[in-house]
Structures are given as structure tokens and as C-alpha cells.
CSV table of C-alpha atoms and ligand atoms in Angstrom, one decimal:
chain,number,residue,atom,x,y,z
A,235,MET,CA,61.4,-132.4,50.0
A,236,LYS,CA,58.4,-134.5,48.9
A,237,LYS,CA,60.0,-135.2,45.6
A,238,THR,CA,63.2,-136.3,47.3
A,239,LEU,CA,61.3,-138.6,49.6
A,240,THR,CA,59.4,-140.1,46.7
A,241,THR,CA,62.6,-140.7,44.8
A,242,LEU,CA,64.3,-142.3,47.8
A,243,THR,CA,61.2,-144.5,48.2
A,244,ILE,CA,61.4,-145.7,44.6
A,245,VAL,CA,65.2,-146.3,44.8
A,246,GLY,CA,64.6,-148.2,48.0
A,247,LEU,CA,61.9,-150.3,46.5
A,248,LEU,CA,64.1,-151.1,43.5
A,249,ALA,CA,67.1,-152.0,45.7
A,250,GLY,CA,64.9,-154.2,47.8
A,251,GLY,CA,63.6,-156.1,44.8
A,252,THR,CA,65.4,-158.8,42.9
A,253,ALA,CA,65.5,-157.1,39.5
A,254,PHE,CA,68.9,-155.4,40.2
A,255,ALA,CA,71.9,-157.4,41.5
A,256,GLN,CA,74.1,-155.4,43.9
A,257,ASP,CA,77.8,-155.0,43.2
A,258,TYR,CA,79.3,-157.4,45.6
A,259,SER,CA,82.6,-157.7,43.7
A,260,ALA,CA,84.6,-156.4,46.7
A,261,GLN,CA,83.1,-159.0,49.0
A,262,LEU,CA,83.7,-161.8,46.5
A,263,LYS,CA,87.4,-160.7,46.1
A,264,ALA,CA,87.8,-160.7,49.9
A,265,ARG,CA,86.2,-164.2,50.3
A,266,GLN,CA,88.2,-165.6,47.5
A,267,GLY,CA,91.3,-163.9,48.7
A,268,GLU,CA,91.1,-165.3,52.2
A,269,MET,CA,90.5,-168.8,50.8
A,270,ARG,CA,93.5,-168.3,48.6
A,271,ILE,CA,95.7,-167.3,51.5
A,272,MET,CA,94.5,-170.5,53.3
A,273,ALA,CA,95.2,-172.7,50.3
A,274,ILE,CA,98.7,-171.3,49.8
A,275,ASN,CA,99.6,-171.9,53.5
A,276,LEU,CA,98.0,-175.3,53.5
A,277,GLY,CA,100.1,-176.0,50.4
A,278,ILE,CA,103.3,-175.0,52.3
A,279,LEU,CA,102.4,-177.3,55.2
A,280,GLY,CA,101.3,-180.1,53.0
A,281,SER,CA,104.5,-180.0,51.0
A,282,MET,CA,106.5,-180.3,54.2
A,283,ALA,CA,104.3,-183.0,55.5
A,284,LYS,CA,104.8,-185.1,52.4
A,285,GLY,CA,108.6,-184.4,52.5
A,286,GLU,CA,108.5,-182.6,49.1
A,287,THR,CA,109.9,-179.5,50.9
A,288,GLU,CA,112.4,-179.7,53.7
A,289,TYR,CA,110.8,-179.1,57.1
A,290,SER,CA,111.4,-175.7,58.5
A,291,ALA,CA,109.9,-175.0,61.9
A,292,GLU,CA,109.9,-171.3,61.2
A,293,ALA,CA,108.1,-171.5,57.8
A,294,ALA,CA,105.7,-174.1,59.2
A,295,GLN,CA,104.9,-171.9,62.1
A,296,ALA,CA,104.4,-168.8,59.9
A,297,ALA,CA,102.0,-170.8,57.7
A,298,ALA,CA,100.0,-172.1,60.7
A,299,ASP,CA,100.0,-168.7,62.3
A,300,THR,CA,98.5,-167.3,59.1
A,301,LEU,CA,95.7,-169.9,59.1
A,302,VAL,CA,94.8,-168.8,62.6
A,303,ALA,CA,94.9,-165.2,61.5
A,304,VAL,CA,92.5,-165.9,58.7
A,305,SER,CA,90.2,-167.8,61.0
A,306,MET,CA,89.9,-164.5,63.0
A,307,ILE,CA,88.7,-162.4,60.1
A,308,GLY,CA,85.2,-161.4,60.7
A,309,GLN,CA,83.1,-163.2,58.2
A,310,ALA,CA,79.7,-161.4,58.4
A,311,PRO,CA,80.6,-158.4,56.2
A,312,LEU,CA,82.0,-160.8,53.5
A,313,TRP,CA,78.8,-162.8,53.1
A,314,PRO,CA,75.9,-160.3,52.6
A,315,ALA,CA,72.5,-161.8,51.7
A,316,GLY,CA,72.1,-161.6,47.9
A,317,SER,CA,75.7,-162.8,47.2
A,318,SER,CA,75.0,-166.5,46.5
A,319,GLU,CA,75.5,-168.3,43.2
A,320,MET,CA,71.8,-167.7,42.5
A,321,ASP,CA,72.2,-163.9,42.8
A,322,ILE,CA,75.6,-163.1,41.2
A,323,GLU,CA,78.3,-164.4,38.9
A,324,GLY,CA,81.6,-165.6,40.0
A,325,THR,CA,80.7,-167.5,43.2
A,326,ARG,CA,79.8,-171.0,44.1
A,327,ALA,CA,78.3,-170.1,47.5
A,328,LYS,CA,75.0,-171.9,47.6
A,329,ALA,CA,71.8,-169.9,48.4
A,330,GLU,CA,70.9,-172.3,51.2
A,331,MET,CA,73.9,-171.0,53.2
A,332,TRP,CA,71.9,-168.0,54.2
A,333,ASP,CA,69.2,-170.3,55.6
A,334,ASN,CA,71.8,-172.2,57.6
A,335,LEU,CA,74.0,-169.5,59.0
A,336,PRO,CA,74.4,-171.1,62.4
A,337,ASP,CA,75.8,-174.2,60.7
A,338,VAL,CA,78.1,-172.1,58.5
A,339,LEU,CA,79.4,-170.3,61.6
A,340,ASP,CA,79.9,-173.6,63.4
A,341,LYS,CA,81.9,-174.9,60.5
A,342,TRP,CA,84.0,-171.8,60.3
A,343,ALA,CA,84.6,-172.1,64.1
A,344,ALA,CA,85.7,-175.7,63.6
A,345,PHE,CA,88.3,-174.5,61.1
A,346,GLY,CA,89.5,-172.0,63.7
A,347,ASP,CA,89.9,-174.7,66.3
A,348,ALA,CA,91.8,-176.9,63.9
A,349,ALA,CA,94.0,-174.0,62.8
A,350,LYS,CA,95.0,-173.6,66.5
A,351,VAL,CA,95.9,-177.3,66.7
A,352,MET,CA,98.0,-176.8,63.6
A,353,GLN,CA,99.6,-173.8,65.2
A,354,ALA,CA,100.5,-175.8,68.3
A,355,ALA,CA,101.9,-178.7,66.1
A,356,ALA,CA,103.8,-176.7,63.5
A,357,GLY,CA,107.0,-176.3,65.4
A,358,GLU,CA,107.1,-179.8,66.7
A,359,GLY,CA,108.7,-181.5,63.7
A,360,GLN,CA,107.8,-182.8,60.3
A,361,ALA,CA,105.9,-185.8,61.6
A,362,ALA,CA,103.5,-183.6,63.6
A,363,LEU,CA,102.3,-181.7,60.5
A,364,GLY,CA,100.3,-184.5,58.7
A,365,PRO,CA,97.8,-185.3,61.4
A,366,ALA,CA,97.1,-181.6,62.2
A,367,LEU,CA,96.8,-180.8,58.6
A,368,GLY,CA,94.3,-183.6,58.1
A,369,THR,CA,92.2,-182.1,60.8
A,370,VAL,CA,92.3,-178.7,59.2
A,371,GLY,CA,91.5,-180.1,55.7
A,372,GLY,CA,88.6,-182.0,57.1
A,373,THR,CA,87.0,-178.7,58.3
A,374,CYS,CA,87.6,-177.1,54.9
A,375,LYS,CA,85.9,-180.0,53.2
A,376,ALA,CA,83.0,-180.1,55.6
A,377,CYS,CA,82.0,-176.6,54.7
A,378,HIS,CA,82.7,-177.0,51.0
A,379,ASP,CA,80.7,-180.2,50.8
A,380,ALA,CA,77.7,-178.6,52.5
A,381,HIS,CA,77.7,-175.1,51.2
A,382,ARG,CA,79.7,-174.9,48.0
A,383,ALA,CA,78.1,-175.7,44.6
A,384,PRO,CA,80.0,-178.2,42.4
A,385,ALA,CA,82.4,-176.7,39.9
A,386,ASN,CA,81.1,-176.9,36.3
B,176,LIG,C1,93.0,-177.1,50.2
B,176,LIG,C2,92.0,-176.5,49.4
B,176,LIG,C3,90.8,-176.9,49.9
B,176,LIG,C4,90.9,-177.8,51.1
B,176,LIG,C5,90.2,-179.0,50.9
B,176,LIG,C6,90.5,-180.0,52.0
B,176,LIG,O1,94.2,-176.9,50.1
B,176,LIG,O2,92.1,-175.7,48.4
B,176,LIG,O3,89.6,-176.5,49.5
B,176,LIG,O4,92.4,-177.9,51.2
B,176,LIG,O5,90.7,-179.7,49.7
B,176,LIG,O6,89.8,-181.2,51.9
């Protein structure tokens, strides 16, 4: 029993230190997957807004509904402390994000609000897409500008 406790203590100390990066590959895949889903659906809406794809109320609605659905995914489990660009490979999430979580959550909520505006506009015709899309894109950009490190 004593040996087990000692071992657990040592393992705990090691895990709490900075020497060993945790495996956050599942969280990274989930973060990047949700962003990819957003980008794909923004692309569908953007293409219709520009007239490159024929407007379809049904397809536009499905894309906008998907943005709203993504906005409802609980974010906390996907962004554990220790999963910034300073901690692990394969992410551009700045370390300062974790010192500014209220701001991050505000920006995520602003995306959710904009996605609902997009959802209301999607079925209202091709001309309604652009302005709503601009609002959504602005919320993406606000969080990226503040909390995403530049690409190399
Ligand atoms: C996208 C995408 C983003 C946002 C951003 C909006 O389609 O991949 O990161 O929109 O460019 O400004």
C-alpha cells in the first residue's frame, strides 16, 4: 500500500510538471475537425453568396443549421490547459488563451449569435446570405486575430 501511494505520488508529480507533454491528440483532432466543418459550410454559403453556386434555400439552410450546431458543441473539454502551441505540436492556439478564457468564451458566443443570424437569413434568398456571412466571418476573424498564432 505504501509503495503504491509513493508510486502514485511520483507519477502525479511527473504529470504535474512540464517535462512530459500530455497526449492531447484527440482534443486537437476535435478542435480542428469542428473548425473544418465550419469552414466547409462557410464555403458553401460563400459560394452561393458570390453567385458561383446556384442558390438553394435547402442547402443554405443545412449549412447555416450546421454552423449553429457547431456553436453548441461544448468547448471546455476540447481546450485543456497544456494544449497551446507552447506545449504541443500541431496547434496554433496561443498560450495566452488560457489567461483570457472569458474573452475566448465571449468570442465563441459571438460566433453562436452570428450563426443564428445566418440561420434566420439562409432561406431568405441569395441576397440575404452575404451580409449574414460577413457577420459570421467577422466573429471567426476576431478570435483568430486575438488567439491564434500566425502560420509559419
Ligand atoms: C473561413 C475560415 C476562417 C474564417 C475567416 C473569416 O472560411 O476558414 O478562418 O472564414 O477567414 O475571416
